[in-house]
Amino acid sequence: MKLKSLLFVGLLFGLSHCFAQTAHKTKNVVVILIDGYRWQELFKGADLDLLNNKKYNPDDSLERFKKFWSVNLDERRKKLMPFTWNYIAKYGQLYGNRDLGNKVNVMNPYWFSYPGRAEILSGFVDTSINSNSYPSNPNPNVLEFINNQKGYEGKVVTFACWRATGRCLHKDKSAMLINVPWEDIRGNHLTETEILANEMQHYIPQIFGDDERLDGLVYGLAKSYIVASHPKVTYIDFGDTDEYAHGGKYENYLDDIHNLDAMIENLWRMMEQDPFYKNNTTFFIVPDHGRGIGGEWTDHGSNTPHSNETWFMAMGPDTRPLGEMKTKEQIFQTQYAKTIAALLGFDYNVPGKIIGNEIQNVVDT
């Protein structure tokens, strides 16, 4: 009799342990992409050689040193991204500090924007996607997969800085809301904030051309929609960092990172005050590729060494507060899609494709 009781207790313990491993508090996810942002600035702050170089900083003012420079590494990176290092580093996880042996890499062989986004969103590499001008992506993606799950139908949305992001998500055939330049939020009962966000994108100069709108406009559209409609999964695609870097404008590149850090903070704090999102929302923040170093910092691609080196960070109720990851490990962008789905309790797979494994530390409380 005692043996049966012990077996029954053991069975209950095993079942409860199994349930604990599969139950997730995350009900909503915000995926944020920062185009071409290097791991070097994230983990080490402003690069003194680039900050000193007049080629990349035509304004001879010392103001940029006051804003971004300190001889102390911790102070320097906090100056650049105060929310990231004062809050996410305390309550979330940051991966990709190669100085500590913690490596994150692009797996596709091209190391630029469209292939990077396709890899992140699909969870595998399609080597035929080899151009930023590539047409509509024929492959499935994790956002579409989640949108097809019960309770998430029509609740997965994208706000993108770049028209090609729409092609990457095959917007032409998708049932999801995918807002690209220069589309307005649509609806019969828009809030005043949504109406203002729509107006603003048409009044601000198109400084990066017709294919791309400024990060501040993307943020305004996304935030106003989140407040009004409460989507469950939001993908926000930012790109000014890459444009400023290609233009060799280092101070502008740093300014945009500093501003994006503030936007992420404002969005997080707003959502944590909303009962719909409070204590059940995970932020997952990534770049699509890295950049070169030294004089090659302006470039990326397979001919530019180090531009396959990336990073990511996550924060939410299922992600233990481990901070800056200091373990020696190797993570690839192909692992993000399955990890994002796993946070919501879904097993993302694509028939005939090898999907990257989920990142266990991110999904195990």
mmCIF file of C-alpha atoms in Angstrom, residues 38-40 43-44 94-106 293 306-311 324-332:
data_model
loop_
_atom_site.group_PDB
_atom_site.id
_atom_site.type_symbol
_atom_site.label_atom_id
_atom_site.label_comp_id
_atom_site.label_asym_id
_atom_site.label_seq_id
_atom_site.Cartn_x
_atom_site.Cartn_y
_atom_site.Cartn_z
ATOM 1 C CA ARG A 38 26.453 46.689 -33.718
ATOM 2 C CA TRP A 39 27.108 44.626 -30.596
ATOM 3 C CA GLN A 40 30.135 46.811 -29.925
ATOM 4 C CA PHE A 43 28.002 46.318 -24.814
ATOM 5 C CA LYS A 44 30.833 48.878 -24.858
ATOM 6 C CA LEU A 94 21.305 40.337 -22.942
ATOM 7 C CA TYR A 95 23.250 38.103 -25.324
ATOM 8 C CA GLY A 96 26.161 38.776 -27.671
ATOM 9 C CA ASN A 97 29.075 40.253 -25.720
ATOM 10 C CA ARG A 98 31.824 38.518 -27.641
ATOM 11 C CA ASP A 99 34.466 39.857 -25.259
ATOM 12 C CA LEU A 100 32.976 37.411 -22.753
ATOM 13 C CA GLY A 101 32.706 34.551 -25.257
ATOM 14 C CA ASN A 102 28.929 34.952 -25.546
ATOM 15 C CA LYS A 103 28.333 34.831 -29.305
ATOM 16 C CA VAL A 104 25.305 35.538 -31.466
ATOM 17 C CA ASN A 105 25.591 35.236 -35.243
ATOM 18 C CA VAL A 106 23.726 35.583 -38.500
ATOM 19 C CA ILE A 293 34.867 47.576 -37.369
ATOM 20 C CA HIS A 306 32.465 40.941 -38.422
ATOM 21 C CA SER A 307 29.134 42.043 -39.892
ATOM 22 C CA ASN A 308 27.688 38.593 -39.167
ATOM 23 C CA GLU A 309 28.155 39.261 -35.425
ATOM 24 C CA THR A 310 24.936 40.266 -33.672
ATOM 25 C CA TRP A 311 23.160 40.251 -30.300
ATOM 26 C CA GLU A 324 24.297 40.290 -19.283
ATOM 27 C CA MET A 325 25.033 36.706 -20.268
ATOM 28 C CA LYS A 326 28.637 35.800 -19.492
ATOM 29 C CA THR A 327 28.600 32.111 -20.380
ATOM 30 C CA LYS A 328 30.507 30.917 -23.430
ATOM 31 C CA GLU A 329 27.888 29.851 -25.945
ATOM 32 C CA GLN A 330 26.859 30.200 -29.584
ATOM 33 C CA ILE A 331 23.375 31.350 -30.651
ATOM 34 C CA PHE A 332 22.090 31.927 -34.177
#
